[in-house]
Amino acid sequence: MFALVESGTITQFPKGNKGITIGDNQYPKTIYSLWTEAERNAIGIYTVEIDETNRKNEEFYTNTNITYAFGSGKVTGSYGTATAKRLNDEDAVDENGDKLKDADGNQVINYGLKTFYKNKFNAQAAGLLAKTDWYVIKAADVDSYSVPDNIKTYRAAVRTKINAMETSIDNCSDVDALITLLTYTIDSEGVQSRPLGEFPDEVV
């Protein structure tokens, strides 16, 4: 990405795929690929340097637009302070602050990150349990059949784990705590894990 600086002010952002007119001079598009940075700077064209210091994971934060500035002989694009996304559910309100209701008169909810991730992991748990549902269905249909103990143990472990996951998510006091809970790290022995933990290994 390039910027044209005239009299100390950024006036445009050439795309670099066609020539450009600066004052009375016409320059071909090859200046972006064949000229050195110093040669481009001499006619007022600079490569934009993006400073991502303030940029955060957009899964959890809303980043600002990039602000461009010229100074110290270079053009820099930088982000402002990112805003954490909603952590907890909130009642939706209109522009007057009145609560919004759906067509059936129920309160409209703006769901937060906690609900999003609890729903995500509950869906995973449901998918795991679905693979062994047939054991339970067969036991209900066939009097002489019982669900194997290892299947019972596994299904109970899945339910115990999803309950623990929900509790851990609910206990997060802010977005950064939630990020930490979900983030994988690798220990000195190369083992990857996250504070949230994992569902039990599937039964064969």
Coordinates of N, CA and C in Angstrom, one line a residue:
M1 N 0.8 -1.2 0.0 CA 0.0 0.0 0.0 C 0.9 1.2 0.0
F2 N 0.5 2.2 -0.8 CA 1.3 3.4 -0.9 C 0.5 4.7 -0.6
A3 N 1.2 5.7 -0.3 CA 0.5 7.0 0.0 C 1.3 8.1 -0.7
L4 N 0.5 9.1 -1.2 CA 1.2 10.2 -1.8 C 1.1 11.4 -0.8
V5 N 2.3 11.9 -0.5 CA 2.4 13.0 0.5 C 2.7 14.3 -0.3
E6 N 1.9 15.3 -0.1 CA 2.2 16.6 -0.8 C 2.1 17.7 0.3
S7 N 3.2 18.5 0.4 CA 3.3 19.5 1.4 C 3.1 19.0 2.8
G8 N 3.6 17.8 3.1 CA 3.4 17.2 4.4 C 2.1 16.6 4.7
T9 N 1.2 16.5 3.7 CA -0.1 16.0 3.9 C -0.4 14.8 3.0
I10 N -1.0 13.8 3.5 CA -1.4 12.6 2.7 C -2.5 13.1 1.8
T11 N -2.4 13.0 0.5 CA -3.5 13.4 -0.4 C -4.2 12.3 -1.1
Q12 N -3.5 11.1 -1.2 CA -4.2 10.0 -1.8 C -3.4 8.7 -1.6
F13 N -4.1 7.6 -1.9 CA -3.4 6.3 -1.7 C -3.4 5.6 -3.0
P14 N -2.4 5.8 -3.8 CA -2.3 5.1 -5.1 C -2.3 3.6 -4.9
K15 N -3.0 2.9 -5.8 CA -3.1 1.4 -5.7 C -1.9 0.7 -6.2
G16 N -1.0 1.4 -6.9 CA 0.2 0.7 -7.4 C 0.0 -0.1 -8.7
N17 N -1.2 -0.1 -9.3 CA -1.4 -0.9 -10.5 C -1.5 0.0 -11.7
K18 N -1.3 1.3 -11.6 CA -1.4 2.2 -12.7 C -0.5 3.4 -12.4
G19 N -0.2 4.1 -13.5 CA 0.6 5.3 -13.3 C -0.1 6.4 -12.5
I20 N 0.7 7.5 -12.2 CA 0.2 8.5 -11.4 C 0.7 9.9 -11.9
T21 N -0.1 10.9 -11.8 CA 0.3 12.2 -12.2 C 0.5 13.0 -10.9
I22 N 1.7 13.6 -10.8 CA 2.0 14.4 -9.6 C 2.5 15.8 -10.1
G23 N 1.7 16.8 -9.9 CA 2.0 18.1 -10.5 C 1.9 18.0 -12.0
D24 N 3.0 18.4 -12.7 CA 3.0 18.4 -14.1 C 3.7 17.1 -14.6
N25 N 4.0 16.2 -13.7 CA 4.7 15.0 -14.2 C 3.9 13.7 -14.1
Q26 N 4.0 12.9 -15.2 CA 3.3 11.7 -15.3 C 4.3 10.5 -15.0
Y27 N 4.0 9.6 -14.1 CA 4.9 8.5 -13.8 C 4.2 7.2 -14.1
P28 N 5.0 6.2 -14.7 CA 4.4 4.9 -15.0 C 4.2 4.1 -13.8
K29 N 3.4 3.0 -13.9 CA 3.1 2.1 -12.7 C 4.4 1.4 -12.3
T30 N 5.4 1.4 -13.1 CA 6.6 0.6 -12.8 C 7.4 1.3 -11.6
I31 N 7.0 2.5 -11.2 CA 7.7 3.1 -10.1 C 7.4 2.4 -8.8
Y32 N 6.3 1.6 -8.8 CA 6.0 0.9 -7.6 C 6.7 -0.4 -7.4
S33 N 7.2 -0.9 -8.6 CA 7.9 -2.2 -8.5 C 9.4 -2.1 -8.8
L34 N 9.8 -1.1 -9.6 CA 11.2 -1.0 -10.0 C 12.0 0.1 -9.3
W35 N 11.3 1.1 -8.8 CA 12.0 2.1 -8.1 C 12.3 1.7 -6.6
T36 N 13.4 2.3 -6.1 CA 13.6 2.0 -4.7 C 12.7 2.9 -3.8
E37 N 12.6 2.6 -2.5 CA 11.8 3.4 -1.6 C 12.3 4.9 -1.6
A38 N 13.6 5.0 -1.6 CA 14.1 6.4 -1.6 C 13.8 7.2 -2.9
E39 N 13.8 6.5 -4.0 CA 13.4 7.2 -5.2 C 11.9 7.6 -5.2
R40 N 11.1 6.7 -4.7 CA 9.7 7.0 -4.6 C 9.4 8.2 -3.6
N41 N 10.1 8.1 -2.5 CA 10.0 9.2 -1.5 C 10.4 10.5 -2.1
A42 N 11.3 10.6 -3.0 CA 11.8 11.8 -3.5 C 10.7 12.5 -4.3
I43 N 9.7 11.8 -4.8 CA 8.5 12.4 -5.5 C 7.3 12.4 -4.7
G44 N 7.4 12.0 -3.4 CA 6.3 12.1 -2.5 C 5.5 10.8 -2.3
I45 N 6.0 9.7 -2.8 CA 5.3 8.5 -2.6 C 6.0 7.6 -1.6
Y46 N 5.2 7.1 -0.6 CA 5.8 6.3 0.5 C 5.0 5.0 0.7
T47 N 5.7 4.0 1.0 CA 5.1 2.7 1.4 C 4.5 2.9 2.8
V48 N 3.3 2.5 2.9 CA 2.6 2.7 4.2 C 3.0 1.5 5.1
E49 N 3.4 1.9 6.3 CA 3.8 1.0 7.4 C 2.7 0.8 8.4
I50 N 2.1 -0.4 8.5 CA 1.0 -0.6 9.4 C 1.5 -1.0 10.8
D51 N 1.1 -0.2 11.8 CA 1.4 -0.5 13.2 C 0.2 -1.2 13.8
E52 N 0.4 -2.5 14.1 CA -0.7 -3.3 14.7 C -0.6 -3.5 16.2
T53 N 0.1 -2.6 16.9 CA 0.3 -2.7 18.3 C -1.1 -2.8 19.0
N54 N -2.0 -2.0 18.6 CA -3.3 -1.9 19.3 C -4.4 -2.9 18.7
R55 N -4.0 -3.6 17.6 CA -5.0 -4.5 17.0 C -5.1 -5.7 17.8
K56 N -6.4 -6.2 18.0 CA -6.6 -7.3 18.8 C -7.5 -8.3 18.0
N57 N -7.5 -9.6 18.6 CA -8.3 -10.7 18.0 C -9.7 -10.2 17.7
E58 N -10.2 -10.2 16.5 CA -11.5 -9.7 16.2 C -12.6 -10.7 16.6
E59 N -12.2 -11.9 17.0 CA -13.2 -12.8 17.6 C -13.7 -12.3 18.9
F60 N -12.9 -11.5 19.6 CA -13.2 -11.0 20.9 C -13.3 -9.5 21.0
Y61 N -12.7 -8.8 20.1 CA -12.6 -7.3 20.1 C -13.1 -6.7 18.8
T62 N -13.6 -5.5 18.9 CA -13.9 -4.7 17.7 C -12.8 -3.7 17.6
N63 N -12.0 -3.8 16.5 CA -10.9 -2.9 16.2 C -11.4 -1.6 15.6
T64 N -10.7 -0.5 15.8 CA -11.0 0.8 15.1 C -10.6 0.7 13.6
N65 N -11.0 1.7 12.9 CA -10.4 1.9 11.6 C -9.0 2.3 11.7
I66 N -8.2 2.2 10.6 CA -6.8 2.6 10.7 C -6.7 4.1 10.4
T67 N -5.9 4.8 11.2 CA -5.7 6.2 11.0 C -4.3 6.3 10.4
Y68 N -4.2 7.1 9.3 CA -2.9 7.3 8.6 C -2.3 8.7 8.9
A69 N -1.0 8.7 9.1 CA -0.3 9.9 9.4 C 1.1 9.9 8.8
F70 N 1.6 11.1 8.5 CA 2.9 11.3 7.9 C 3.8 12.0 8.9
G71 N 5.0 11.4 9.2 CA 5.9 12.1 10.2 C 7.2 11.3 10.2
S72 N 8.3 12.0 10.5 CA 9.6 11.4 10.6 C 10.0 10.7 9.3
G73 N 9.5 11.2 8.2 CA 9.9 10.7 6.9 C 9.2 9.4 6.5
K74 N 8.1 9.1 7.1 CA 7.4 7.9 6.7 C 5.9 8.0 7.0
V75 N 5.1 7.2 6.3 CA 3.6 7.1 6.5 C 3.3 5.9 7.3
T76 N 2.6 6.1 8.4 CA 2.2 5.0 9.3 C 0.7 4.9 9.4
G77 N 0.2 3.7 9.4 CA -1.2 3.5 9.6 C -1.3 2.8 11.0
S78 N -2.2 3.3 11.9 CA -2.3 2.7 13.2 C -3.7 2.5 13.6
Y79 N -3.9 1.6 14.5 CA -5.2 1.3 15.1 C -5.4 2.1 16.4
G80 N -6.6 2.5 16.7 CA -6.9 3.1 18.0 C -7.1 1.9 19.0
T81 N -7.7 2.3 20.2 CA -7.9 1.3 21.2 C -9.1 0.4 20.8
A82 N -8.9 -0.9 20.8 CA -9.9 -1.8 20.5 C -10.9 -1.9 21.6
T83 N -12.2 -2.2 21.3 CA -13.3 -2.3 22.2 C -13.6 -3.8 22.4
A84 N -13.6 -4.3 23.7 CA -14.0 -5.7 23.9 C -15.5 -5.9 23.5
K85 N -15.8 -7.0 23.0 CA -17.1 -7.4 22.6 C -17.9 -7.7 23.9
R86 N -19.2 -7.7 23.7 CA -20.1 -7.9 24.9 C -19.8 -9.3 25.5
L87 N -19.6 -9.4 26.8 CA -19.3 -10.6 27.4 C -20.6 -11.3 27.9
N88 N -21.5 -10.6 28.5 CA -22.7 -11.1 29.1 C -23.9 -10.8 28.2
D89 N -25.0 -11.5 28.3 CA -26.2 -11.2 27.6 C -26.8 -9.9 28.2
E90 N -27.5 -9.2 27.3 CA -28.1 -8.0 27.7 C -29.5 -7.9 27.0
D91 N -30.5 -7.3 27.7 CA -31.8 -7.0 27.1 C -31.6 -6.0 26.0
A92 N -32.1 -6.2 24.8 CA -32.0 -5.3 23.7 C -33.0 -4.1 24.0
V93 N -32.6 -2.9 23.6 CA -33.4 -1.7 23.8 C -33.4 -0.9 22.5
D94 N -34.4 -0.1 22.3 CA -34.5 0.8 21.2 C -33.7 2.1 21.4
E95 N -33.8 3.0 20.5 CA -33.1 4.3 20.6 C -33.5 5.1 21.8
N96 N -34.7 4.8 22.3 CA -35.2 5.6 23.5 C -34.8 4.9 24.8
G97 N -34.2 3.7 24.7 CA -33.8 3.0 25.9 C -34.9 2.0 26.4
D98 N -36.0 1.9 25.6 CA -37.1 1.0 25.9 C -36.8 -0.4 25.5
K99 N -37.1 -1.4 26.3 CA -36.8 -2.8 25.9 C -37.6 -3.2 24.7
L100 N -36.9 -4.0 23.8 CA -37.4 -4.5 22.6 C -38.1 -5.8 22.8
K101 N -39.3 -6.0 22.2 CA -40.0 -7.3 22.3 C -40.1 -7.8 20.9
D102 N -40.1 -9.2 20.8 CA -40.4 -9.8 19.5 C -41.9 -9.8 19.3
A103 N -42.3 -10.5 18.1 CA -43.7 -10.5 17.7 C -44.5 -11.2 18.8
D104 N -44.0 -12.1 19.6 CA -44.7 -12.8 20.6 C -44.7 -12.1 21.9
G105 N -44.1 -11.0 22.0 CA -44.0 -10.2 23.3 C -42.8 -10.6 24.2
N106 N -41.9 -11.4 23.6 CA -40.8 -11.8 24.4 C -39.6 -10.8 24.3
Q107 N -38.9 -10.7 25.4 CA -37.8 -9.8 25.4 C -36.7 -10.2 24.4
V108 N -36.2 -9.3 23.5 CA -35.2 -9.6 22.6 C -33.8 -9.5 23.3
I109 N -33.0 -10.5 23.2 CA -31.7 -10.5 23.9 C -30.5 -10.3 22.9
N110 N -29.6 -9.5 23.4 CA -28.3 -9.3 22.7 C -27.4 -10.3 23.4
Y111 N -27.0 -11.4 22.7 CA -26.2 -12.4 23.3 C -24.7 -12.0 23.4
G112 N -24.1 -12.4 24.5 CA -22.7 -12.1 24.6 C -21.8 -13.3 24.3
L113 N -20.5 -13.1 24.5 CA -19.5 -14.1 24.2 C -19.7 -15.3 25.0
K114 N -20.1 -15.2 26.3 CA -20.3 -16.4 27.1 C -21.3 -17.3 26.5
T115 N -22.4 -16.7 26.1 CA -23.5 -17.6 25.5 C -23.0 -18.2 24.2
F116 N -22.3 -17.4 23.4 CA -21.8 -18.0 22.2 C -20.9 -19.2 22.4
Y117 N -20.0 -19.1 23.3 CA -19.1 -20.3 23.5 C -19.8 -21.4 24.3
K118 N -20.7 -21.1 25.2 CA -21.4 -22.2 25.8 C -22.2 -23.0 24.8
N119 N -22.9 -22.2 23.9 CA -23.6 -22.9 22.8 C -22.7 -23.7 21.9
K120 N -21.6 -23.2 21.7 CA -20.6 -23.9 20.8 C -20.2 -25.2 21.4
F121 N -19.8 -25.2 22.7 CA -19.4 -26.4 23.3 C -20.5 -27.4 23.7
N122 N -21.7 -26.8 23.9 CA -22.9 -27.7 24.1 C -23.2 -28.5 22.8
A123 N -23.0 -27.8 21.6 CA -23.2 -28.5 20.4 C -22.2 -29.6 20.2
Q124 N -21.0 -29.3 20.6 CA -20.0 -30.4 20.5 C -20.3 -31.6 21.4
A125 N -20.8 -31.3 22.6 CA -21.2 -32.4 23.5 C -22.3 -33.2 23.0
A126 N -23.3 -32.5 22.4 CA -24.5 -33.1 21.8 C -24.0 -34.0 20.7
G127 N -23.1 -33.6 19.9 CA -22.6 -34.4 18.8 C -21.9 -35.6 19.3
L128 N -21.1 -35.5 20.4 CA -20.4 -36.7 20.9 C -21.5 -37.7 21.5
L129 N -22.5 -37.2 22.2 CA -23.5 -38.1 22.8 C -24.3 -38.8 21.7
A130 N -24.5 -38.0 20.6 CA -25.4 -38.6 19.6 C -24.8 -39.9 19.0
K131 N -23.5 -40.0 19.0 CA -22.8 -41.2 18.5 C -23.1 -42.5 19.3
T132 N -23.5 -42.3 20.5 CA -23.8 -43.5 21.4 C -25.3 -43.5 21.8
D133 N -26.1 -42.6 21.2 CA -27.5 -42.6 21.6 C -28.2 -43.9 21.3
W134 N -27.7 -44.6 20.3 CA -28.4 -45.9 19.9 C -28.3 -46.9 21.0
Y135 N -27.3 -46.9 21.8 CA -27.2 -47.8 22.9 C -28.4 -47.6 23.9
V136 N -28.7 -46.3 24.1 CA -29.8 -45.9 25.0 C -31.1 -46.3 24.4
I137 N -31.2 -46.0 23.1 CA -32.5 -46.3 22.4 C -32.8 -47.8 22.4
K138 N -31.7 -48.6 22.1 CA -31.9 -50.0 22.1 C -32.3 -50.5 23.5
A139 N -31.7 -50.0 24.6 CA -32.0 -50.4 25.9 C -33.4 -50.1 26.3
A140 N -34.0 -49.0 25.7 CA -35.4 -48.7 26.0 C -36.3 -49.6 25.2
D141 N -35.9 -50.1 24.0 CA -36.7 -50.9 23.2 C -36.6 -52.4 23.5
V142 N -35.5 -52.8 23.9 CA -35.2 -54.2 24.1 C -35.0 -54.5 25.6
D143 N -36.0 -55.2 26.2 CA -36.0 -55.5 27.7 C -34.7 -56.2 28.1
S144 N -34.2 -57.1 27.3 CA -33.1 -57.9 27.6 C -31.7 -57.2 27.4
Y145 N -31.7 -56.0 26.9 CA -30.5 -55.3 26.6 C -30.2 -54.2 27.6
S146 N -28.9 -54.1 28.0 CA -28.5 -53.0 28.9 C -27.4 -52.2 28.2
V147 N -27.3 -50.9 28.5 CA -26.2 -50.1 28.0 C -24.9 -50.5 28.6
P148 N -23.9 -50.8 27.9 CA -22.6 -51.3 28.5 C -22.1 -50.2 29.4
D149 N -21.4 -50.7 30.5 CA -20.9 -49.8 31.5 C -19.9 -48.7 31.0
N150 N -19.1 -49.1 30.0 CA -18.1 -48.1 29.5 C -18.8 -47.0 28.7
I151 N -20.0 -47.3 28.1 CA -20.8 -46.3 27.4 C -21.4 -45.4 28.4
K152 N -22.0 -46.0 29.5 CA -22.6 -45.2 30.5 C -21.5 -44.2 31.1
T153 N -20.4 -44.7 31.4 CA -19.3 -43.9 32.0 C -18.9 -42.8 31.1
Y154 N -18.8 -43.1 29.8 CA -18.4 -42.1 28.8 C -19.4 -41.0 28.7
R155 N -20.7 -41.4 28.6 CA -21.7 -40.4 28.5 C -21.8 -39.5 29.7
A156 N -21.6 -40.1 30.8 CA -21.7 -39.3 32.1 C -20.5 -38.3 32.1
A157 N -19.3 -38.8 31.6 CA -18.1 -37.9 31.6 C -18.3 -36.7 30.7
V158 N -19.0 -37.0 29.5 CA -19.2 -35.9 28.6 C -20.1 -34.8 29.3
R159 N -21.2 -35.3 29.9 CA -22.1 -34.3 30.6 C -21.4 -33.6 31.7
T160 N -20.5 -34.3 32.5 CA -19.8 -33.7 33.6 C -18.9 -32.6 33.0
K161 N -18.2 -32.9 31.9 CA -17.3 -32.0 31.3 C -18.0 -30.7 30.8
I162 N -19.1 -30.9 30.1 CA -19.8 -29.7 29.5 C -20.3 -28.8 30.7
N163 N -20.7 -29.4 31.8 CA -21.1 -28.6 32.9 C -20.0 -27.8 33.5
A164 N -18.8 -28.5 33.6 CA -17.6 -27.8 34.1 C -17.2 -26.7 33.1
M165 N -17.3 -26.9 31.8 CA -16.9 -25.9 30.8 C -17.8 -24.7 31.0
E166 N -19.1 -24.9 31.1 CA -20.1 -23.8 31.2 C -19.8 -23.0 32.5
T167 N -19.5 -23.7 33.6 CA -19.1 -23.0 34.8 C -17.9 -22.1 34.7
S168 N -16.9 -22.7 34.0 CA -15.6 -21.9 33.8 C -15.9 -20.7 32.9
I169 N -16.7 -20.8 31.9 CA -17.0 -19.7 31.1 C -17.8 -18.7 31.8
D170 N -18.8 -19.1 32.6 CA -19.6 -18.2 33.4 C -18.7 -17.4 34.4
N171 N -17.7 -18.0 34.9 CA -16.8 -17.4 35.9 C -15.8 -16.4 35.4
C172 N -15.8 -16.2 34.0 CA -14.8 -15.3 33.5 C -15.3 -13.8 33.8
S173 N -14.5 -13.0 34.3 CA -14.9 -11.7 34.7 C -14.7 -10.7 33.6
D174 N -13.9 -11.0 32.6 CA -13.8 -10.1 31.5 C -13.4 -10.9 30.2
V175 N -13.3 -10.2 29.1 CA -13.0 -10.8 27.8 C -11.6 -11.5 27.9
D176 N -10.6 -10.8 28.5 CA -9.3 -11.4 28.5 C -9.2 -12.7 29.3
A177 N -10.0 -12.8 30.3 CA -10.1 -14.0 31.1 C -10.7 -15.2 30.2
L178 N -11.7 -14.8 29.4 CA -12.2 -15.8 28.5 C -11.2 -16.2 27.4
I179 N -10.5 -15.3 26.9 CA -9.4 -15.6 26.0 C -8.4 -16.6 26.6
T180 N -8.0 -16.3 27.8 CA -7.0 -17.2 28.5 C -7.6 -18.6 28.6
L181 N -8.9 -18.6 29.0 CA -9.5 -19.9 29.2 C -9.5 -20.8 27.9
L182 N -9.6 -20.1 26.8 CA -9.7 -20.8 25.5 C -8.4 -21.0 24.8
T183 N -7.4 -20.4 25.2 CA -6.1 -20.4 24.5 C -5.2 -21.6 24.8
Y184 N -4.8 -22.2 23.7 CA -3.9 -23.4 23.9 C -2.5 -22.9 24.1
T185 N -1.8 -23.6 25.0 CA -0.3 -23.3 25.2 C 0.4 -24.7 25.1
I186 N 1.7 -24.6 24.9 CA 2.5 -25.9 24.8 C 3.5 -25.9 25.9
D187 N 3.6 -26.9 26.7 CA 4.5 -27.0 27.8 C 5.9 -27.4 27.4
S188 N 6.8 -27.5 28.3 CA 8.2 -27.9 28.0 C 8.3 -29.3 27.3
E189 N 7.3 -30.1 27.5 CA 7.4 -31.4 26.9 C 6.6 -31.5 25.6
G190 N 6.2 -30.4 25.1 CA 5.5 -30.3 23.9 C 4.0 -30.7 23.9
V191 N 3.5 -30.8 25.1 CA 2.0 -31.1 25.3 C 1.2 -29.8 25.2
Q192 N 0.2 -29.9 24.3 CA -0.7 -28.8 24.1 C -1.9 -28.9 25.0
S193 N -2.3 -27.8 25.6 CA -3.5 -27.8 26.5 C -4.1 -26.4 26.6
R194 N -5.3 -26.4 27.2 CA -5.9 -25.1 27.5 C -6.6 -25.2 28.8
P195 N -6.8 -24.1 29.5 CA -7.4 -24.1 30.8 C -8.8 -24.7 30.8
L196 N -9.5 -24.5 29.7 CA -10.9 -25.0 29.6 C -10.9 -26.6 29.6
G197 N -9.9 -27.2 29.1 CA -9.8 -28.6 29.1 C -10.5 -29.2 27.8
E198 N -10.6 -30.5 27.8 CA -11.2 -31.2 26.6 C -12.3 -32.2 27.0
F199 N -13.1 -32.6 26.1 CA -14.0 -33.7 26.3 C -13.3 -35.0 26.4
P200 N -13.8 -36.0 27.1 CA -13.2 -37.3 27.2 C -13.0 -37.9 25.8
D201 N -12.0 -38.8 25.7 CA -11.8 -39.5 24.4 C -13.0 -40.3 24.1
E202 N -13.3 -40.3 22.9 CA -14.5 -41.1 22.4 C -14.3 -42.6 22.6
V203 N -15.4 -43.3 22.9 CA -15.3 -44.7 23.1 C -15.3 -45.4 21.7
V204 N -14.7 -46.5 21.6 CA -14.7 -47.2 20.3 C -15.9 -48.1 20.1

